[in-house]
Tab-separated table of N, CA and C in Angstrom:
chain	number	residue	atom	x	y	z
A	1	MET	N	107.615	123.790	62.643
A	1	MET	CA	107.153	124.558	62.040
A	1	MET	C	107.117	125.779	63.404
A	2	GLY	N	107.497	126.915	63.001
A	2	GLY	CA	107.631	127.506	64.159
A	2	GLY	C	108.212	126.919	65.415
A	3	SER	N	107.764	128.125	66.585
A	3	SER	CA	108.956	127.842	67.419
A	3	SER	C	108.068	126.586	68.950
A	4	SER	N	108.287	126.170	69.830
A	4	SER	CA	108.086	125.623	70.885
A	4	SER	C	107.116	125.958	72.080
A	5	ALA	N	106.582	127.097	71.718
A	5	ALA	CA	105.797	128.097	72.777
A	5	ALA	C	104.331	127.284	73.005
A	6	HIS	N	104.078	126.920	74.470
A	6	HIS	CA	103.246	126.323	75.098
A	6	HIS	C	101.680	127.382	75.175
A	7	THR	N	102.207	128.593	75.561
A	7	THR	CA	101.192	129.497	75.846
A	7	THR	C	101.774	130.871	75.008
A	8	LEU	N	100.434	131.625	74.435
A	8	LEU	CA	100.827	132.575	73.736
A	8	LEU	C	99.011	133.357	73.506
A	9	PRO	N	99.171	134.717	73.790
A	9	PRO	CA	97.797	135.130	73.550
A	9	PRO	C	98.111	135.328	71.962
A	10	ALA	N	97.990	134.620	71.056
A	10	ALA	CA	97.810	134.513	69.916
A	10	ALA	C	97.119	135.269	69.081
A	11	ILE	N	95.450	135.210	69.497
A	11	ILE	CA	94.377	135.283	68.522
A	11	ILE	C	93.712	135.844	69.775
A	12	ASN	N	92.631	136.888	68.616
A	12	ASN	CA	91.641	137.772	69.296
A	12	ASN	C	90.217	137.157	69.296
A	13	LYS	N	89.820	136.422	70.534
A	13	LYS	CA	89.251	135.895	70.101
A	13	LYS	C	87.692	136.593	69.687
A	14	LEU	N	87.555	137.892	70.596
A	14	LEU	CA	86.319	138.321	69.864
A	14	LEU	C	86.056	138.416	68.700
A	15	ILE	N	86.927	138.595	67.816
A	15	ILE	CA	87.126	139.163	66.440
A	15	ILE	C	86.760	137.535	65.332
A	16	MET	N	87.850	136.640	66.364
A	16	MET	CA	87.494	135.155	65.848
A	16	MET	C	86.125	134.681	66.102
A	17	ASN	N	85.405	135.161	66.615
A	17	ASN	CA	83.772	134.762	67.290
A	17	ASN	C	83.114	135.053	65.947
A	18	LYS	N	83.343	136.162	65.340
A	18	LYS	CA	82.619	137.248	64.320
A	18	LYS	C	83.200	136.835	63.044
A	19	GLY	N	83.685	135.656	62.765
A	19	GLY	CA	84.413	135.092	61.659
A	19	GLY	C	83.771	133.836	61.294
A	20	PRO	N	84.136	133.100	60.060
A	20	PRO	CA	83.108	131.818	60.110
A	20	PRO	C	84.169	130.404	61.375
A	21	SER	N	82.956	129.610	61.177
A	21	SER	CA	83.413	128.299	61.837
A	21	SER	C	82.815	126.980	61.095
A	22	LEU	N	83.232	125.744	61.583
A	22	LEU	CA	82.470	125.050	60.980
A	22	LEU	C	81.273	124.479	61.553
A	23	SER	N	80.757	123.729	60.782
A	23	SER	CA	78.749	123.204	60.863
A	23	SER	C	79.265	122.045	61.699
A	24	GLN	N	78.213	121.817	62.531
A	24	GLN	CA	78.248	120.100	63.133
A	24	GLN	C	78.419	118.740	62.617
A	25	GLN	N	77.996	119.631	61.029
A	25	GLN	CA	78.124	118.065	59.690
A	25	GLN	C	79.424	118.100	59.478
A	26	GLN	N	80.450	119.136	59.596
A	26	GLN	CA	81.701	119.336	59.193
A	26	GLN	C	82.298	118.791	60.291
A	27	ARG	N	82.677	118.922	61.351
A	27	ARG	CA	83.454	118.602	62.649
A	27	ARG	C	83.025	117.263	62.268
A	28	SER	N	81.755	116.581	62.317
A	28	SER	CA	81.723	115.030	62.615
A	28	SER	C	82.233	114.263	61.528
A	29	ASP	N	82.675	115.040	60.180
A	29	ASP	CA	82.955	114.513	59.009
A	29	ASP	C	84.633	114.464	59.229
A	30	LEU	N	85.236	115.829	59.896
A	30	LEU	CA	86.419	115.525	59.852
A	30	LEU	C	86.740	114.152	61.124
A	31	CYS	N	86.146	113.539	61.761
A	31	CYS	CA	86.684	113.010	62.577
A	31	CYS	C	85.772	111.468	62.519
A	32	THR	N	85.244	110.645	61.521
A	32	THR	CA	84.741	109.856	61.407
A	32	THR	C	85.725	108.901	60.876
A	33	ILE	N	85.659	107.696	60.795
A	33	ILE	CA	86.681	106.582	60.751
A	33	ILE	C	86.724	106.526	58.809
A	34	VAL	N	87.919	106.246	58.681
A	34	VAL	CA	88.019	106.411	57.078
A	34	VAL	C	87.975	104.780	56.411
A	35	THR	N	87.426	104.757	55.398
A	35	THR	CA	87.124	103.674	54.792
A	35	THR	C	88.231	103.511	54.058
A	36	GLU	N	88.144	101.888	54.098
A	36	GLU	CA	90.012	101.488	52.796
A	36	GLU	C	89.450	102.034	51.805
A	37	GLN	N	87.962	102.246	50.793
A	37	GLN	CA	88.180	102.608	49.939
A	37	GLN	C	88.411	104.115	49.448
A	38	GLU	N	88.362	104.763	50.647
A	38	GLU	CA	89.014	106.478	51.083
A	38	GLU	C	90.267	106.360	50.626
A	39	ILE	N	90.808	105.660	51.574
A	39	ILE	CA	92.107	105.339	51.421
A	39	ILE	C	92.846	105.553	50.402
A	40	TYR	N	92.803	104.296	50.058
A	40	TYR	CA	92.585	103.960	48.130
A	40	TYR	C	92.658	104.932	47.182
A	41	THR	N	91.392	105.555	47.592
A	41	THR	CA	91.276	106.635	46.152
A	41	THR	C	91.946	107.703	46.479
A	42	VAL	N	92.201	108.113	47.851
A	42	VAL	CA	93.216	109.174	48.049
A	42	VAL	C	94.969	108.902	47.621
A	43	LEU	N	95.468	107.562	48.005
A	43	LEU	CA	96.433	107.149	47.397
A	43	LEU	C	96.605	107.520	45.394
A	44	MET	N	95.097	107.010	45.096
A	44	MET	CA	95.747	106.834	43.632
A	44	MET	C	95.500	108.161	42.936
A	45	ALA	N	95.133	109.135	43.996
A	45	ALA	CA	94.811	110.861	43.292
A	45	ALA	C	95.981	110.882	43.627
A	46	ILE	N	96.807	110.773	44.568
A	46	ILE	CA	98.486	111.477	44.450
A	46	ILE	C	99.662	111.257	43.214
A	47	GLY	N	99.581	112.189	42.613
A	47	GLY	CA	100.490	112.103	41.120
A	47	GLY	C	101.896	111.580	41.425
A	48	TYR	N	102.268	110.902	40.660
A	48	TYR	CA	103.279	110.306	40.371
A	48	TYR	C	104.550	111.017	40.265
A	49	ASP	N	104.762	112.551	40.218
A	49	ASP	CA	105.347	113.291	40.076
A	49	ASP	C	105.655	113.844	41.579
A	50	LYS	N	105.268	113.373	42.850
A	50	LYS	CA	105.033	113.853	43.999
A	50	LYS	C	106.819	113.290	44.766
A	51	ALA	N	107.395	114.259	45.326
A	51	ALA	CA	108.724	113.795	46.033
A	51	ALA	C	108.267	112.779	47.178
A	52	PRO	N	109.314	112.272	47.266
A	52	PRO	CA	109.690	111.123	48.403
A	52	PRO	C	109.571	111.221	49.526
A	53	GLY	N	108.682	110.924	50.535
A	53	GLY	CA	108.074	111.539	51.715
A	53	GLY	C	109.968	111.298	52.855
A	54	LEU	N	109.694	111.317	54.058
A	54	LEU	CA	111.110	111.147	54.711
A	54	LEU	C	111.315	109.719	54.779
A	55	ASP	N	110.667	108.558	54.367
A	55	ASP	CA	110.959	107.500	54.645
A	55	ASP	C	111.545	107.043	53.161
A	56	GLU	N	111.914	108.458	52.009
A	56	GLU	CA	112.507	107.794	51.074
A	56	GLU	C	111.756	107.534	49.976
A	57	TYR	N	110.199	106.305	50.390
A	57	TYR	CA	109.387	105.783	49.732
A	57	TYR	C	108.658	107.096	48.820
A	58	ASN	N	108.727	106.886	47.412
A	58	ASN	CA	107.669	107.768	46.989
A	58	ASN	C	106.178	106.832	46.450
A	59	VAL	N	105.622	107.792	46.237
A	59	VAL	CA	103.746	107.187	45.656
A	59	VAL	C	104.009	106.047	44.599
A	60	VAL	N	104.936	105.998	43.823
A	60	VAL	CA	104.797	104.838	42.765
A	60	VAL	C	105.606	103.290	43.807
A	61	PHE	N	106.082	103.736	45.189
A	61	PHE	CA	106.202	102.890	45.686
A	61	PHE	C	105.056	102.106	46.005
A	62	PHE	N	103.725	102.732	46.940
A	62	PHE	CA	102.795	102.358	47.657
A	62	PHE	C	101.660	102.180	46.182
A	63	LYS	N	101.855	102.832	45.243
A	63	LYS	CA	101.072	102.077	44.416
A	63	LYS	C	101.255	101.050	43.774
A	64	LYS	N	102.307	100.698	43.458
A	64	LYS	CA	102.919	99.352	42.974
A	64	LYS	C	102.728	98.585	43.457
A	65	SER	N	103.377	98.620	45.296
A	65	SER	CA	102.855	97.402	46.010
A	65	SER	C	102.004	97.138	46.980
A	66	TRP	N	101.110	97.981	46.923
A	66	TRP	CA	99.301	98.095	47.336
A	66	TRP	C	98.803	97.030	47.921
A	67	ALA	N	99.023	95.701	46.804
A	67	ALA	CA	98.656	94.521	47.305
A	67	ALA	C	99.527	94.085	48.353
A	68	LEU	N	100.855	94.552	48.602
A	68	LEU	CA	101.528	93.910	49.709
A	68	LEU	C	101.309	94.375	50.961
A	69	ILE	N	101.125	95.794	50.823
A	69	ILE	CA	101.106	96.656	51.896
A	69	ILE	C	99.878	97.247	52.648
A	70	LYS	N	99.129	96.885	51.575
A	70	LYS	CA	97.454	97.427	52.068
A	70	LYS	C	96.967	97.545	53.315
A	71	GLN	N	97.377	96.758	54.090
A	71	GLN	CA	96.338	96.032	55.136
A	71	GLN	C	97.651	97.031	56.747
A	72	ASP	N	98.318	97.110	55.975
A	72	ASP	CA	99.376	97.988	57.304
A	72	ASP	C	99.145	99.299	56.998
A	73	VAL	N	99.385	99.769	55.754
A	73	VAL	CA	99.012	101.612	55.317
A	73	VAL	C	97.392	102.048	56.187
A	74	ILE	N	96.216	100.788	55.628
A	74	ILE	CA	94.790	100.982	56.289
A	74	ILE	C	94.757	100.806	57.655
A	75	LYS	N	95.398	100.286	58.390
A	75	LYS	CA	95.689	100.383	59.765
A	75	LYS	C	96.072	101.355	60.592
A	76	ALA	N	97.571	102.297	60.087
A	76	ALA	CA	97.961	103.222	60.086
A	76	ALA	C	97.390	104.215	60.385
A	77	VAL	N	96.396	104.643	58.945
A	77	VAL	CA	95.922	105.311	58.733
A	77	VAL	C	94.429	105.733	59.424
A	78	GLN	N	94.208	104.493	59.617
A	78	GLN	CA	92.463	104.324	60.712
A	78	GLN	C	92.921	104.509	62.217
A	79	GLU	N	94.119	104.105	62.398
A	79	GLU	CA	94.694	104.205	63.871
A	79	GLU	C	95.111	105.564	64.219
A	80	PHE	N	95.178	106.275	63.173
A	80	PHE	CA	95.480	108.174	63.315
A	80	PHE	C	94.160	108.726	63.982
A	81	PHE	N	93.215	108.318	63.033
A	81	PHE	CA	91.574	109.044	63.336
A	81	PHE	C	90.997	108.565	64.466
A	82	VAL	N	91.858	107.650	64.941
A	82	VAL	CA	91.250	107.036	66.626
A	82	VAL	C	92.437	107.821	67.336
A	83	THR	N	93.588	107.432	67.399
A	83	THR	CA	94.552	108.137	68.111
A	83	THR	C	95.513	109.703	68.102
A	84	GLY	N	95.247	109.833	66.910
A	84	GLY	CA	95.490	111.151	66.724
A	84	GLY	C	96.872	111.373	66.152
A	85	ASN	N	97.935	109.694	66.287
A	85	ASN	CA	99.116	109.519	65.928
A	85	ASN	C	99.191	108.882	64.524
A	86	MET	N	100.328	109.223	64.101
A	86	MET	CA	100.542	108.869	62.841
A	86	MET	C	101.664	109.525	62.233
A	87	TYR	N	102.127	108.000	61.243
A	87	TYR	CA	103.517	108.412	60.965
A	87	TYR	C	103.647	109.728	60.012
A	88	LYS	N	104.457	110.661	60.045
A	88	LYS	CA	103.910	111.773	59.006
A	88	LYS	C	104.746	111.151	57.428
A	89	THR	N	104.869	110.456	57.406
A	89	THR	CA	105.226	110.259	55.820
A	89	THR	C	103.849	109.843	55.377
A	90	ILE	N	103.196	109.150	55.787
A	90	ILE	CA	101.476	109.214	55.240
A	90	ILE	C	100.451	109.669	55.631
A	91	ASN	N	100.623	111.031	55.916
A	91	ASN	CA	99.049	111.794	55.915
A	91	ASN	C	98.442	112.201	54.850
A	92	HIS	N	98.671	112.255	53.916
A	92	HIS	CA	98.013	112.647	53.030
A	92	HIS	C	96.132	112.449	53.217
A	93	ALA	N	95.878	111.822	54.052
A	93	ALA	CA	94.628	111.633	54.269
A	93	ALA	C	94.023	112.631	55.050
A	94	ILE	N	94.698	112.914	56.049
A	94	ILE	CA	94.041	114.285	57.031
A	94	ILE	C	94.048	115.319	56.244
A	95	ILE	N	95.116	115.941	55.252
A	95	ILE	CA	94.970	117.172	54.207
A	95	ILE	C	94.019	116.954	53.525
A	96	THR	N	93.725	115.484	53.194
A	96	THR	CA	92.577	115.309	51.742
A	96	THR	C	91.092	115.425	52.921
A	97	ARG	N	91.357	115.409	53.690
A	97	ARG	CA	89.595	115.218	54.364
A	97	ARG	C	89.627	116.734	54.955
A	98	LEU	N	90.895	117.436	55.171
A	98	LEU	CA	90.625	119.084	55.876
A	98	LEU	C	89.867	119.787	54.249
A	99	GLN	N	90.849	119.624	53.003
A	99	GLN	CA	90.219	120.083	51.977
A	99	GLN	C	88.674	120.436	51.777
A	100	LYS	N	88.004	119.361	52.443
A	100	LYS	CA	86.521	119.097	52.116
A	100	LYS	C	85.791	120.284	53.246
A	101	VAL	N	86.710	120.999	53.899
A	101	VAL	CA	85.837	121.886	54.840
A	101	VAL	C	86.858	123.088	54.723
A	102	ILE	N	87.838	123.247	53.980
A	102	ILE	CA	88.815	124.742	54.561
A	102	ILE	C	88.294	125.793	53.988
A	103	ALA	N	87.496	125.583	52.660
A	103	ALA	CA	86.834	126.869	51.532
A	103	ALA	C	86.277	127.360	52.717
A	104	SER	N	85.507	126.801	53.135
A	104	SER	CA	83.902	127.469	54.277
A	104	SER	C	84.797	128.218	55.652
A	105	VAL	N	85.857	127.838	55.589
A	105	VAL	CA	86.527	129.124	56.755
A	105	VAL	C	87.605	129.675	56.310
A	106	ILE	N	88.036	129.837	55.168
A	106	ILE	CA	89.259	130.437	54.544
A	106	ILE	C	88.629	131.844	53.797
A	107	SER	N	89.269	132.836	53.670
A	107	SER	CA	88.648	133.963	53.070
A	107	SER	C	88.702	133.436	51.003
A	108	GLU	N	88.006	134.685	50.953
A	108	GLU	CA	88.024	134.087	49.193
A	108	GLU	C	89.210	134.358	48.592
A	109	ALA	N	89.865	135.649	49.276
A	109	ALA	CA	91.088	136.013	48.465
A	109	ALA	C	92.270	135.180	48.881
A	110	GLN	N	91.970	134.448	49.980
A	110	GLN	CA	93.179	133.195	49.751
A	110	GLN	C	93.340	131.905	48.800
A	111	VAL	N	94.129	131.993	48.030
A	111	VAL	CA	93.972	131.166	46.988
A	111	VAL	C	94.686	129.917	46.874
A	112	GLY	N	96.124	130.011	47.809
A	112	GLY	CA	96.793	128.704	47.945
A	112	GLY	C	95.862	127.831	48.462
A	113	PHE	N	96.386	126.296	48.168
A	113	PHE	CA	96.140	125.201	48.515
A	113	PHE	C	94.263	125.285	48.773
A	114	ILE	N	93.701	125.732	48.400
A	114	ILE	CA	92.179	125.626	48.377
A	114	ILE	C	91.659	125.654	47.083
A	115	PRO	N	91.111	124.015	46.858
A	115	PRO	CA	90.558	123.457	45.833
A	115	PRO	C	89.331	124.535	45.117
A	116	GLY	N	89.392	124.566	43.615
A	116	GLY	CA	88.664	125.624	43.034
A	116	GLY	C	89.385	127.420	43.128
A	117	ARG	N	90.261	127.558	43.705
A	117	ARG	CA	90.540	128.791	43.683
A	117	ARG	C	91.754	128.534	42.522
A	118	ARG	N	92.329	129.736	42.258
A	118	ARG	CA	93.279	130.064	40.980
A	118	ARG	C	93.852	131.104	42.114
A	119	ILE	N	95.123	131.257	41.655
A	119	ILE	CA	96.234	132.516	41.948
A	119	ILE	C	95.835	133.519	41.043
A	120	SER	N	95.431	133.040	39.719
A	120	SER	CA	95.672	134.089	38.644
A	120	SER	C	94.762	135.019	38.800
A	121	ASP	N	93.363	134.488	39.907
A	121	ASP	CA	92.613	135.661	40.280
A	121	ASP	C	92.938	136.579	40.658
A	122	ASN	N	93.854	136.500	42.056
A	122	ASN	CA	94.336	137.706	42.329
A	122	ASN	C	95.553	138.273	41.505
A	123	ILE	N	96.214	137.580	40.814
A	123	ILE	CA	97.107	138.479	39.679
A	123	ILE	C	96.130	139.539	38.709
A	124	MET	N	94.846	138.806	38.465
A	124	MET	CA	94.318	139.951	37.590
A	124	MET	C	93.800	140.919	38.636
A	125	LEU	N	93.375	140.703	40.197
A	125	LEU	CA	92.870	141.941	40.707
A	125	LEU	C	94.185	142.931	41.152
A	126	ALA	N	95.340	142.472	40.886
A	126	ALA	CA	96.311	143.104	41.541
A	126	ALA	C	97.165	143.922	40.726
A	127	HIS	N	97.091	143.398	39.051
A	127	HIS	CA	96.985	144.307	37.951
A	127	HIS	C	95.959	145.117	37.867
A	128	GLU	N	94.563	145.241	37.647
A	128	GLU	CA	93.726	146.084	37.920
A	128	GLU	C	93.721	147.292	39.076
A	129	LEU	N	94.408	146.992	39.991
A	129	LEU	CA	94.489	148.250	40.951
A	129	LEU	C	95.687	148.947	40.514
A	130	VAL	N	96.772	148.078	39.616
A	130	VAL	CA	98.133	148.997	40.000
A	130	VAL	C	97.818	150.102	38.311
A	131	LYS	N	96.451	149.342	37.539
A	131	LYS	CA	96.140	150.355	36.270
A	131	LYS	C	95.540	151.067	36.876
A	132	GLY	N	94.508	150.947	37.620
A	132	GLY	CA	93.966	152.162	38.524
A	132	GLY	C	94.996	153.617	38.803
A	133	TYR	N	96.063	153.347	39.143
A	133	TYR	CA	96.728	154.270	40.070
A	133	TYR	C	96.848	155.486	38.730
A	134	THR	N	97.007	155.247	37.484
A	134	THR	CA	97.623	156.303	36.536
A	134	THR	C	96.141	157.504	36.250
A	135	ARG	N	94.933	156.947	37.441
A	135	ARG	CA	93.866	157.764	36.601
A	135	ARG	C	94.038	159.186	37.603
A	136	LYS	N	93.646	159.897	37.192
A	136	LYS	CA	93.406	161.092	37.822
A	136	LYS	C	92.054	161.431	38.550
A	137	ASN	N	92.616	162.143	39.491
A	137	ASN	CA	91.243	162.480	40.180
A	137	ASN	C	91.471	161.333	41.587
A	138	ILE	N	92.210	160.544	41.647
A	138	ILE	CA	92.384	159.772	42.298
A	138	ILE	C	93.226	159.973	43.827
A	139	SER	N	92.629	159.434	45.348
A	139	SER	CA	93.208	159.620	46.007
A	139	SER	C	95.097	159.154	46.124
A	140	LEU	N	95.733	159.486	46.650
A	140	LEU	CA	97.208	158.967	47.123
A	140	LEU	C	96.881	157.938	47.550
A	141	ARG	N	97.908	156.504	47.031
A	141	ARG	CA	97.874	155.279	47.294
A	141	ARG	C	99.272	154.751	47.030
A	142	CYS	N	99.344	153.494	47.875
A	142	CYS	CA	100.508	152.715	47.218
A	142	CYS	C	99.807	151.090	47.488
A	143	MET	N	101.008	150.348	46.752
A	143	MET	CA	100.780	148.991	47.262
A	143	MET	C	102.094	148.735	48.226
A	144	ILE	N	102.134	147.038	48.738
A	144	ILE	CA	103.091	147.012	48.874
A	144	ILE	C	103.093	145.200	48.733
A	145	LYS	N	104.420	144.620	48.575
A	145	LYS	CA	104.276	143.204	48.697
A	145	LYS	C	105.363	142.709	49.393
A	146	THR	N	104.846	141.806	49.708
A	146	THR	CA	105.690	140.915	51.101
A	146	THR	C	105.629	139.601	50.750
A	147	ASP	N	106.501	139.094	51.576
A	147	ASP	CA	106.997	137.513	51.023
A	147	ASP	C	106.385	136.461	52.233
A	148	LEU	N	105.165	135.900	51.838
A	148	LEU	CA	104.084	135.887	52.483
A	148	LEU	C	104.692	134.410	53.279
A	149	GLN	N	105.637	133.577	52.173
A	149	GLN	CA	106.391	132.385	52.275
A	149	GLN	C	106.772	132.349	53.464
A	150	LYS	N	107.863	133.202	53.884
A	150	LYS	CA	108.672	133.718	55.459
A	150	LYS	C	107.603	133.792	56.516
A	151	ALA	N	106.182	134.135	55.948
A	151	ALA	CA	104.991	134.510	57.336
A	151	ALA	C	104.697	133.260	57.544
A	152	TYR	N	103.974	132.121	56.401
A	152	TYR	CA	103.824	130.862	56.861
A	152	TYR	C	105.065	129.792	57.759
A	153	ASP	N	106.458	130.034	57.256
A	153	ASP	CA	107.401	129.320	57.888
A	153	ASP	C	107.757	129.633	59.590
A	154	LEU	N	107.390	131.023	59.879
A	154	LEU	CA	106.884	131.651	60.974
A	154	LEU	C	106.158	131.004	62.273
A	155	GLU	N	105.306	130.522	61.596
A	155	GLU	CA	103.994	130.084	62.572
A	155	GLU	C	103.763	129.755	63.613
A	156	GLU	N	103.512	130.443	64.466
A	156	GLU	CA	103.820	129.230	66.049
A	156	GLU	C	102.774	128.146	65.876
A	157	CYS	N	103.040	127.031	66.065
A	157	CYS	CA	101.496	126.176	66.646
A	157	CYS	C	100.447	126.429	67.443
A	158	ILE	N	101.091	127.261	68.232
A	158	ILE	CA	100.074	127.084	69.244
A	158	ILE	C	98.981	128.485	68.884
A	159	TYR	N	99.361	129.098	67.841
A	159	TYR	CA	98.040	130.044	67.081
A	159	TYR	C	97.440	129.057	66.267
A	160	LEU	N	97.771	128.340	65.429
A	160	LEU	CA	97.414	127.704	64.659
A	160	LEU	C	96.153	126.527	65.803
A	161	GLN	N	96.521	126.227	66.756
A	161	GLN	CA	95.906	125.445	67.404
A	161	GLN	C	94.492	126.359	68.282
A	162	GLN	N	95.230	127.476	68.763
A	162	GLN	CA	94.024	128.169	68.919
A	162	GLN	C	92.654	128.953	67.576
A	163	VAL	N	93.782	129.156	66.865
A	163	VAL	CA	92.749	129.267	65.533
A	163	VAL	C	91.853	128.163	65.230
A	164	MET	N	92.494	127.311	65.187
A	164	MET	CA	91.536	126.175	64.753
A	164	MET	C	90.373	125.730	65.662
A	165	GLU	N	90.870	125.833	67.085
A	165	GLU	CA	89.771	125.431	68.239
A	165	GLU	C	88.873	126.788	68.115
A	166	GLU	N	88.845	127.717	67.694
A	166	GLU	CA	88.005	129.123	67.620
A	166	GLU	C	87.408	128.421	66.149
A	167	MET	N	87.599	128.407	65.608
A	167	MET	CA	86.689	127.799	64.530
A	167	MET	C	86.082	126.817	64.269
A	168	LYS	N	86.167	125.907	65.487
A	168	LYS	CA	85.214	124.747	66.043
A	168	LYS	C	85.551	123.578	65.012
A	169	PHE	N	87.284	123.317	65.093
A	169	PHE	CA	87.839	122.281	64.691
A	169	PHE	C	87.915	121.582	65.691
A	170	PRO	N	87.117	119.959	65.661
A	170	PRO	CA	87.146	119.202	66.664
A	170	PRO	C	88.313	119.143	67.317
A	171	GLY	N	88.534	118.757	68.849
A	171	GLY	CA	89.512	118.906	69.631
A	171	GLY	C	90.375	117.087	68.817
A	172	LYS	N	90.297	116.336	68.891
A	172	LYS	CA	90.354	114.991	67.942
A	172	LYS	C	91.566	115.607	66.767
A	173	PHE	N	90.884	116.539	66.012
A	173	PHE	CA	91.383	116.876	64.934
A	173	PHE	C	92.494	117.904	65.194
A	174	VAL	N	91.942	118.872	65.744
A	174	VAL	CA	93.175	119.859	66.266
A	174	VAL	C	94.258	118.803	66.519
A	175	ALA	N	94.410	117.998	67.703
A	175	ALA	CA	95.563	117.341	68.300
A	175	ALA	C	96.112	116.661	67.144
C-alpha cells in the first residue's frame, strides 16, 4: 500500500492532538494475548463466501480442518501479538481486535468498515442536500463527488503510522 517513503511530514500534530485518541484501557486491550477461544470465535465468524488468501486456502479449509491445524494457527496468531510478525493470510484476528476500538477514533460520517454504521445514512444525507438545492433564497452551492477508493489505494504507510501514533495506538500494535 502506498510508497516506501520512510520520512514524510504527513500530519499536523496540533490538529491531531485536538482529535480523538484511544483510552488507556483500549490501548491495553489491543495488546493483550489472544486466547484460543477468541481465535476460534473469529475463525467461525468469517463467512464461507470469503475469497481465498494468498496461500489459496479459503475459510472452509480452516474450519473443516480445525482439529488438525488448530495448534499451528493458534501459535502463529499468538506469536503475532508478541513479535508483531504474522503471516498475511491469517491476519483476521488483528482486524477483529481493531474493530473494537476503531469507532471511538473515526468520524461518525465515515461508515466504511465501521461496525454498526451504514452507508445508507450517508446516501440519505446526500439526497437531502441535493433536494435542498431547488429551494429559493439559498446561497449558491455545489457538490463534488470524488473516487475515494483511489485515495485509499495511494495512502502512505508513514502517514498511517503517524496517525495511529497520534491517536495513541500502542507502538507494538502500530508496528
